[in-house]
Amino acid sequence: MAALSVIAVGGTEAAKLNFSGRRDTGGFMDILRTTGYHKRPPHIVAEHKSFFAKEGLEVRFDVATYAPDHNQGMAEGRWDLTLSSADTMIARTTTDGVDYLLFMQAEEGLNASLIGRPGIGSLDDLRGKLLAGDPGDSNLDLIRMKILRTHQIRENDYRVEIIGASPQRLEAFLQRRVAAAMLTPPSTQKALAAGGVLLAKAEDYVPNWPLTCGWALHSWLEGRRNVVVRFIRAWVSATDWLLQPENRAETIRLIVEKERLDVPRAEEAYARVVPKARINPQAFRSVLELRIEMGVYKPPFSSAERFYDANYWCEATGLPPPAPAGMPRQRG
C-alpha cells in the first residue's frame, strides 16, 4: 500500500506512515512534547519496551514542579499534552476558559495524605496556621478543602501559600515554613520520618480519583489525530504488557530504578494503572460534583461528556466507548 507522508509533530522532521498508522521502516520519528509530575508505569514500560518507538514516536517528557507554570505552559502550547489530573483540566477549562479535552485515563486512585508538622496533633490544630498549596483551586488543594470542610474547618480558618508540587511542599514542611501539607510518596514517608503527623488520607474522602489522564488543547488534538491515536495505542500496549502477571516483577523493578521509589511505593503505583487506559466517565462526574460542593465550579454546569472525547481511544483500541455518566448531581 502506498505510504502517506506527513510532517513530524515537532515540525522539524519528515515522517512516513502507512494508512494503518503504523510506522514504516524509514527511521523518522514524530516528536511529542509531554509533561506531568512524574512518569507513570506505562510510560516507563512504553519507553523501555519500545512501544512508543514501534508507533514511530519520540516522547519527550518534562517534569512539572509548579502547577501555575504547568497550566500556563499547556495553555501557551509549550507542551503538546500532559499526563496529569482530570481535575486540573476541568478547573482550567471551566475557570480559565481554556478549551482542553481529555482522551485517555492512565491511573485511578490517589495515595496522598495531609501531614502536620511535629506538634500538630489534630486537624483542628490547623486553625490560624499556614498550609502549603499548589495550585489553589484544584487537585490536592481541592481535596484538602474537602478534608477540612468535613471537619468544619473553612478556608477562612487557615492560610495557604502556593509553593509547588509535592517535593517543593515537602521542602517547605521540613523547613517548618508551613504547619501542614498535602503530600504524595515518597514525600509522605520523608515527612513522617522527620516527625510529621498523619492527619488524613485522601482516599478516605475522594475514592476512585481519576489521578492521571492524558489531555491537551482541543485544537491540538484535532490537528494531530493520527499522532494521538498512536500515542494511546503505545500506552495501551504498555498496560497490556505490564499487567501480565509474569511481567509484574520486571515492571516493579523498572519503576524502582527509573523513578527511584522503594518497592512498596512502586507496587502502589502499579496498582493504580488503568487497564487499556480506559476512560471512566463516572470518575469525572465525581470530580465535577466535588468541585460544585466546594464552590469552585459555578453554573451553568456541564455533563461529564463535555470534558472528554473517547473517539481517539476507540480508534486506538478498537473497543466501544464507555457508557456516559451524564450531569453531576448537586447536593441539596
mmCIF file with all atom_site columns, C-alpha atoms in Angstrom, residues 12-156:
data_model
loop_
_atom_site.group_PDB
_atom_site.id
_atom_site.type_symbol
_atom_site.label_atom_id
_atom_site.label_alt_id
_atom_site.label_comp_id
_atom_site.label_asym_id
_atom_site.label_entity_id
_atom_site.label_seq_id
_atom_site.pdbx_PDB_ins_code
_atom_site.Cartn_x
_atom_site.Cartn_y
_atom_site.Cartn_z
_atom_site.occupancy
_atom_site.B_iso_or_equiv
_atom_site.pdbx_formal_charge
_atom_site.auth_seq_id
_atom_site.auth_comp_id
_atom_site.auth_asym_id
_atom_site.auth_atom_id
_atom_site.pdbx_PDB_model_num
ATOM 1   C CA . THR A 1 12  ? 11.360  19.619 12.035 1.00 0.00 ? 12  THR A CA 1
ATOM 2   C CA . GLU A 1 13  ? 11.320  16.085 10.674 1.00 0.00 ? 13  GLU A CA 1
ATOM 3   C CA . ALA A 1 14  ? 9.555   14.382 7.808  1.00 0.00 ? 14  ALA A CA 1
ATOM 4   C CA . ALA A 1 15  ? 7.919   11.065 8.589  1.00 0.00 ? 15  ALA A CA 1
ATOM 5   C CA . LYS A 1 16  ? 6.289   8.268  6.647  1.00 0.00 ? 16  LYS A CA 1
ATOM 6   C CA . LEU A 1 17  ? 3.221   6.448  7.904  1.00 0.00 ? 17  LEU A CA 1
ATOM 7   C CA . ASN A 1 18  ? 1.241   3.712  6.279  1.00 0.00 ? 18  ASN A CA 1
ATOM 8   C CA . PHE A 1 19  ? -2.523  4.053  6.312  1.00 0.00 ? 19  PHE A CA 1
ATOM 9   C CA . SER A 1 20  ? -2.885  1.828  9.364  1.00 0.00 ? 20  SER A CA 1
ATOM 10  C CA . GLY A 1 21  ? -0.998  4.434  11.365 1.00 0.00 ? 21  GLY A CA 1
ATOM 11  C CA . ARG A 1 22  ? 1.959   2.067  11.857 1.00 0.00 ? 22  ARG A CA 1
ATOM 12  C CA . ARG A 1 23  ? 5.495   3.228  11.238 1.00 0.00 ? 23  ARG A CA 1
ATOM 13  C CA . ASP A 1 24  ? 7.302   2.331  8.019  1.00 0.00 ? 24  ASP A CA 1
ATOM 14  C CA . THR A 1 25  ? 10.974  1.472  8.470  1.00 0.00 ? 25  THR A CA 1
ATOM 15  C CA . GLY A 1 26  ? 12.253  4.859  7.384  1.00 0.00 ? 26  GLY A CA 1
ATOM 16  C CA . GLY A 1 27  ? 13.826  5.749  10.709 1.00 0.00 ? 27  GLY A CA 1
ATOM 17  C CA . PHE A 1 28  ? 11.899  9.004  11.190 1.00 0.00 ? 28  PHE A CA 1
ATOM 18  C CA . MET A 1 29  ? 10.136  9.698  14.465 1.00 0.00 ? 29  MET A CA 1
ATOM 19  C CA . ASP A 1 30  ? 7.329   12.075 15.366 1.00 0.00 ? 30  ASP A CA 1
ATOM 20  C CA . ILE A 1 31  ? 8.229   14.152 18.408 1.00 0.00 ? 31  ILE A CA 1
ATOM 21  C CA . LEU A 1 32  ? 5.716   14.561 21.229 1.00 0.00 ? 32  LEU A CA 1
ATOM 22  C CA . ARG A 1 33  ? 6.436   17.156 23.902 1.00 0.00 ? 33  ARG A CA 1
ATOM 23  C CA . THR A 1 34  ? 4.780   15.973 27.116 1.00 0.00 ? 34  THR A CA 1
ATOM 24  C CA . THR A 1 35  ? 4.741   16.930 30.770 1.00 0.00 ? 35  THR A CA 1
ATOM 25  C CA . GLY A 1 36  ? 3.485   15.653 34.114 1.00 0.00 ? 36  GLY A CA 1
ATOM 26  C CA . TYR A 1 37  ? 4.553   15.371 37.726 1.00 0.00 ? 37  TYR A CA 1
ATOM 27  C CA . HIS A 1 38  ? 6.437   12.125 37.165 1.00 0.00 ? 38  HIS A CA 1
ATOM 28  C CA . LYS A 1 39  ? 6.496   9.271  34.675 1.00 0.00 ? 39  LYS A CA 1
ATOM 29  C CA . ARG A 1 40  ? 3.760   6.716  35.250 1.00 0.00 ? 40  ARG A CA 1
ATOM 30  C CA . PRO A 1 41  ? 4.405   2.949  34.995 1.00 0.00 ? 41  PRO A CA 1
ATOM 31  C CA . PRO A 1 42  ? 3.002   2.563  31.441 1.00 0.00 ? 42  PRO A CA 1
ATOM 32  C CA . HIS A 1 43  ? 5.179   5.476  30.286 1.00 0.00 ? 43  HIS A CA 1
ATOM 33  C CA . ILE A 1 44  ? 8.290   3.810  31.702 1.00 0.00 ? 44  ILE A CA 1
ATOM 34  C CA . VAL A 1 45  ? 7.369   0.480  30.121 1.00 0.00 ? 45  VAL A CA 1
ATOM 35  C CA . ALA A 1 46  ? 6.488   2.073  26.768 1.00 0.00 ? 46  ALA A CA 1
ATOM 36  C CA . GLU A 1 47  ? 9.962   3.602  26.665 1.00 0.00 ? 47  GLU A CA 1
ATOM 37  C CA . HIS A 1 48  ? 11.859  0.565  27.911 1.00 0.00 ? 48  HIS A CA 1
ATOM 38  C CA . LYS A 1 49  ? 9.981   -1.958 25.765 1.00 0.00 ? 49  LYS A CA 1
ATOM 39  C CA . SER A 1 50  ? 9.930   0.343  22.701 1.00 0.00 ? 50  SER A CA 1
ATOM 40  C CA . PHE A 1 51  ? 6.140   0.610  22.433 1.00 0.00 ? 51  PHE A CA 1
ATOM 41  C CA . PHE A 1 52  ? 6.485   4.329  21.657 1.00 0.00 ? 52  PHE A CA 1
ATOM 42  C CA . ALA A 1 53  ? 9.209   3.633  19.106 1.00 0.00 ? 53  ALA A CA 1
ATOM 43  C CA . LYS A 1 54  ? 7.102   0.942  17.416 1.00 0.00 ? 54  LYS A CA 1
ATOM 44  C CA . GLU A 1 55  ? 4.481   3.621  16.825 1.00 0.00 ? 55  GLU A CA 1
ATOM 45  C CA . GLY A 1 56  ? 7.116   5.974  15.428 1.00 0.00 ? 56  GLY A CA 1
ATOM 46  C CA . LEU A 1 57  ? 7.068   8.283  18.438 1.00 0.00 ? 57  LEU A CA 1
ATOM 47  C CA . GLU A 1 58  ? 9.818   10.036 20.326 1.00 0.00 ? 58  GLU A CA 1
ATOM 48  C CA . VAL A 1 59  ? 8.118   11.101 23.553 1.00 0.00 ? 59  VAL A CA 1
ATOM 49  C CA . ARG A 1 60  ? 9.943   13.874 25.387 1.00 0.00 ? 60  ARG A CA 1
ATOM 50  C CA . PHE A 1 61  ? 8.926   14.411 28.998 1.00 0.00 ? 61  PHE A CA 1
ATOM 51  C CA . ASP A 1 62  ? 9.397   17.466 31.223 1.00 0.00 ? 62  ASP A CA 1
ATOM 52  C CA . VAL A 1 63  ? 8.760   17.128 34.956 1.00 0.00 ? 63  VAL A CA 1
ATOM 53  C CA . ALA A 1 64  ? 6.241   19.682 36.246 1.00 0.00 ? 64  ALA A CA 1
ATOM 54  C CA . THR A 1 65  ? 7.156   21.222 39.591 1.00 0.00 ? 65  THR A CA 1
ATOM 55  C CA . TYR A 1 66  ? 4.763   24.171 39.900 1.00 0.00 ? 66  TYR A CA 1
ATOM 56  C CA . ALA A 1 67  ? 1.110   23.921 38.887 1.00 0.00 ? 67  ALA A CA 1
ATOM 57  C CA . PRO A 1 68  ? 0.653   27.543 37.702 1.00 0.00 ? 68  PRO A CA 1
ATOM 58  C CA . ASP A 1 69  ? 3.661   27.139 35.388 1.00 0.00 ? 69  ASP A CA 1
ATOM 59  C CA . HIS A 1 70  ? 2.346   23.784 34.145 1.00 0.00 ? 70  HIS A CA 1
ATOM 60  C CA . ASN A 1 71  ? -1.070  25.292 33.468 1.00 0.00 ? 71  ASN A CA 1
ATOM 61  C CA . GLN A 1 72  ? 0.312   28.362 31.703 1.00 0.00 ? 72  GLN A CA 1
ATOM 62  C CA . GLY A 1 73  ? 2.663   26.228 29.617 1.00 0.00 ? 73  GLY A CA 1
ATOM 63  C CA . MET A 1 74  ? -0.158  23.965 28.485 1.00 0.00 ? 74  MET A CA 1
ATOM 64  C CA . ALA A 1 75  ? -2.338  26.949 27.548 1.00 0.00 ? 75  ALA A CA 1
ATOM 65  C CA . GLU A 1 76  ? 0.528   28.505 25.567 1.00 0.00 ? 76  GLU A CA 1
ATOM 66  C CA . GLY A 1 77  ? 1.391   25.268 23.739 1.00 0.00 ? 77  GLY A CA 1
ATOM 67  C CA . ARG A 1 78  ? 4.776   24.746 25.409 1.00 0.00 ? 78  ARG A CA 1
ATOM 68  C CA . TRP A 1 79  ? 3.848   21.065 25.568 1.00 0.00 ? 79  TRP A CA 1
ATOM 69  C CA . ASP A 1 80  ? 1.638   19.032 23.256 1.00 0.00 ? 80  ASP A CA 1
ATOM 70  C CA . LEU A 1 81  ? -0.084  17.079 26.005 1.00 0.00 ? 81  LEU A CA 1
ATOM 71  C CA . THR A 1 82  ? 0.054   16.486 29.725 1.00 0.00 ? 82  THR A CA 1
ATOM 72  C CA . LEU A 1 83  ? -0.323  13.399 31.862 1.00 0.00 ? 83  LEU A CA 1
ATOM 73  C CA . SER A 1 84  ? -1.873  14.886 34.972 1.00 0.00 ? 84  SER A CA 1
ATOM 74  C CA . SER A 1 85  ? -5.153  15.062 36.833 1.00 0.00 ? 85  SER A CA 1
ATOM 75  C CA . ALA A 1 86  ? -8.577  15.355 35.248 1.00 0.00 ? 86  ALA A CA 1
ATOM 76  C CA . ASP A 1 87  ? -9.441  17.846 37.972 1.00 0.00 ? 87  ASP A CA 1
ATOM 77  C CA . THR A 1 88  ? -6.741  20.256 36.809 1.00 0.00 ? 88  THR A CA 1
ATOM 78  C CA . MET A 1 89  ? -8.053  20.050 33.240 1.00 0.00 ? 89  MET A CA 1
ATOM 79  C CA . ILE A 1 90  ? -11.642 20.622 34.374 1.00 0.00 ? 90  ILE A CA 1
ATOM 80  C CA . ALA A 1 91  ? -10.591 23.559 36.565 1.00 0.00 ? 91  ALA A CA 1
ATOM 81  C CA . ARG A 1 92  ? -8.650  25.279 33.817 1.00 0.00 ? 92  ARG A CA 1
ATOM 82  C CA . THR A 1 93  ? -11.452 24.678 31.309 1.00 0.00 ? 93  THR A CA 1
ATOM 83  C CA . THR A 1 94  ? -14.313 25.911 33.493 1.00 0.00 ? 94  THR A CA 1
ATOM 84  C CA . THR A 1 95  ? -12.472 28.644 35.404 1.00 0.00 ? 95  THR A CA 1
ATOM 85  C CA . ASP A 1 96  ? -9.925  29.932 32.891 1.00 0.00 ? 96  ASP A CA 1
ATOM 86  C CA . GLY A 1 97  ? -11.916 29.203 29.730 1.00 0.00 ? 97  GLY A CA 1
ATOM 87  C CA . VAL A 1 98  ? -9.134  27.220 28.034 1.00 0.00 ? 98  VAL A CA 1
ATOM 88  C CA . ASP A 1 99  ? -10.551 24.626 25.620 1.00 0.00 ? 99  ASP A CA 1
ATOM 89  C CA . TYR A 1 100 ? -8.954  21.369 26.786 1.00 0.00 ? 100 TYR A CA 1
ATOM 90  C CA . LEU A 1 101 ? -10.106 17.838 26.083 1.00 0.00 ? 101 LEU A CA 1
ATOM 91  C CA . LEU A 1 102 ? -9.232  14.560 27.774 1.00 0.00 ? 102 LEU A CA 1
ATOM 92  C CA . PHE A 1 103 ? -8.532  11.499 25.604 1.00 0.00 ? 103 PHE A CA 1
ATOM 93  C CA . MET A 1 104 ? -7.440  8.672  27.940 1.00 0.00 ? 104 MET A CA 1
ATOM 94  C CA . GLN A 1 105 ? -7.137  7.762  31.618 1.00 0.00 ? 105 GLN A CA 1
ATOM 95  C CA . ALA A 1 106 ? -3.846  6.398  32.914 1.00 0.00 ? 106 ALA A CA 1
ATOM 96  C CA . GLU A 1 107 ? -4.420  5.943  36.650 1.00 0.00 ? 107 GLU A CA 1
ATOM 97  C CA . GLU A 1 108 ? -7.214  5.831  39.201 1.00 0.00 ? 108 GLU A CA 1
ATOM 98  C CA . GLY A 1 109 ? -6.971  6.205  42.974 1.00 0.00 ? 109 GLY A CA 1
ATOM 99  C CA . LEU A 1 110 ? -4.937  8.668  44.992 1.00 0.00 ? 110 LEU A CA 1
ATOM 100 C CA . ASN A 1 111 ? -2.223  7.977  47.542 1.00 0.00 ? 111 ASN A CA 1
ATOM 101 C CA . ALA A 1 112 ? -1.947  11.396 49.169 1.00 0.00 ? 112 ALA A CA 1
ATOM 102 C CA . SER A 1 113 ? -2.040  12.453 52.791 1.00 0.00 ? 113 SER A CA 1
ATOM 103 C CA . LEU A 1 114 ? -2.380  15.611 54.834 1.00 0.00 ? 114 LEU A CA 1
ATOM 104 C CA . ILE A 1 115 ? 0.694   15.676 57.075 1.00 0.00 ? 115 ILE A CA 1
ATOM 105 C CA . GLY A 1 116 ? 1.085   18.029 60.027 1.00 0.00 ? 116 GLY A CA 1
ATOM 106 C CA . ARG A 1 117 ? 4.445   19.110 61.387 1.00 0.00 ? 117 ARG A CA 1
ATOM 107 C CA . PRO A 1 118 ? 5.520   17.913 64.856 1.00 0.00 ? 118 PRO A CA 1
ATOM 108 C CA . GLY A 1 119 ? 3.276   19.463 67.463 1.00 0.00 ? 119 GLY A CA 1
ATOM 109 C CA . ILE A 1 120 ? 0.168   19.448 65.245 1.00 0.00 ? 120 ILE A CA 1
ATOM 110 C CA . GLY A 1 121 ? -1.935  16.772 66.884 1.00 0.00 ? 121 GLY A CA 1
ATOM 111 C CA . SER A 1 122 ? -5.231  17.083 65.018 1.00 0.00 ? 122 SER A CA 1
ATOM 112 C CA . LEU A 1 123 ? -6.919  18.779 62.089 1.00 0.00 ? 123 LEU A CA 1
ATOM 113 C CA . ASP A 1 124 ? -8.386  21.331 64.467 1.00 0.00 ? 124 ASP A CA 1
ATOM 114 C CA . ASP A 1 125 ? -4.844  22.463 65.304 1.00 0.00 ? 125 ASP A CA 1
ATOM 115 C CA . LEU A 1 126 ? -4.571  23.846 61.749 1.00 0.00 ? 126 LEU A CA 1
ATOM 116 C CA . ARG A 1 127 ? -6.880  26.759 62.505 1.00 0.00 ? 127 ARG A CA 1
ATOM 117 C CA . GLY A 1 128 ? -4.992  30.011 62.004 1.00 0.00 ? 128 GLY A CA 1
ATOM 118 C CA . LYS A 1 129 ? -1.976  28.215 60.538 1.00 0.00 ? 129 LYS A CA 1
ATOM 119 C CA . LEU A 1 130 ? -0.190  28.487 57.165 1.00 0.00 ? 130 LEU A CA 1
ATOM 120 C CA . LEU A 1 131 ? -0.543  25.452 54.870 1.00 0.00 ? 131 LEU A CA 1
ATOM 121 C CA . ALA A 1 132 ? 1.389   24.551 51.721 1.00 0.00 ? 132 ALA A CA 1
ATOM 122 C CA . GLY A 1 133 ? -0.627  24.640 48.498 1.00 0.00 ? 133 GLY A CA 1
ATOM 123 C CA . ASP A 1 134 ? -0.451  24.140 44.739 1.00 0.00 ? 134 ASP A CA 1
ATOM 124 C CA . PRO A 1 135 ? -2.298  25.382 42.665 1.00 0.00 ? 135 PRO A CA 1
ATOM 125 C CA . GLY A 1 136 ? -5.060  26.656 44.961 1.00 0.00 ? 136 GLY A CA 1
ATOM 126 C CA . ASP A 1 137 ? -8.351  25.586 43.399 1.00 0.00 ? 137 ASP A CA 1
ATOM 127 C CA . SER A 1 138 ? -7.841  22.056 42.102 1.00 0.00 ? 138 SER A CA 1
ATOM 128 C CA . ASN A 1 139 ? -6.310  18.639 42.667 1.00 0.00 ? 139 ASN A CA 1
ATOM 129 C CA . LEU A 1 140 ? -4.696  18.223 46.117 1.00 0.00 ? 140 LEU A CA 1
ATOM 130 C CA . ASP A 1 141 ? -5.738  21.696 47.202 1.00 0.00 ? 141 ASP A CA 1
ATOM 131 C CA . LEU A 1 142 ? -9.345  20.821 46.395 1.00 0.00 ? 142 LEU A CA 1
ATOM 132 C CA . ILE A 1 143 ? -9.028  17.574 48.331 1.00 0.00 ? 143 ILE A CA 1
ATOM 133 C CA . ARG A 1 144 ? -7.514  19.415 51.299 1.00 0.00 ? 144 ARG A CA 1
ATOM 134 C CA . MET A 1 145 ? -10.552 21.705 51.220 1.00 0.00 ? 145 MET A CA 1
ATOM 135 C CA . LYS A 1 146 ? -12.817 18.643 51.261 1.00 0.00 ? 146 LYS A CA 1
ATOM 136 C CA . ILE A 1 147 ? -10.965 17.090 54.196 1.00 0.00 ? 147 ILE A CA 1
ATOM 137 C CA . LEU A 1 148 ? -11.016 20.239 56.293 1.00 0.00 ? 148 LEU A CA 1
ATOM 138 C CA . ARG A 1 149 ? -14.614 21.197 55.491 1.00 0.00 ? 149 ARG A CA 1
ATOM 139 C CA . THR A 1 150 ? -15.690 17.707 56.528 1.00 0.00 ? 150 THR A CA 1
ATOM 140 C CA . HIS A 1 151 ? -14.321 18.658 59.939 1.00 0.00 ? 151 HIS A CA 1
ATOM 141 C CA . GLN A 1 152 ? -15.997 22.106 59.909 1.00 0.00 ? 152 GLN A CA 1
ATOM 142 C CA . ILE A 1 153 ? -12.778 23.962 59.068 1.00 0.00 ? 153 ILE A CA 1
ATOM 143 C CA . ARG A 1 154 ? -13.402 26.544 56.337 1.00 0.00 ? 154 ARG A CA 1
ATOM 144 C CA . GLU A 1 155 ? -10.930 28.329 54.069 1.00 0.00 ? 155 GLU A CA 1
ATOM 145 C CA . ASN A 1 156 ? -11.037 31.488 56.187 1.00 0.00 ? 156 ASN A CA 1
#
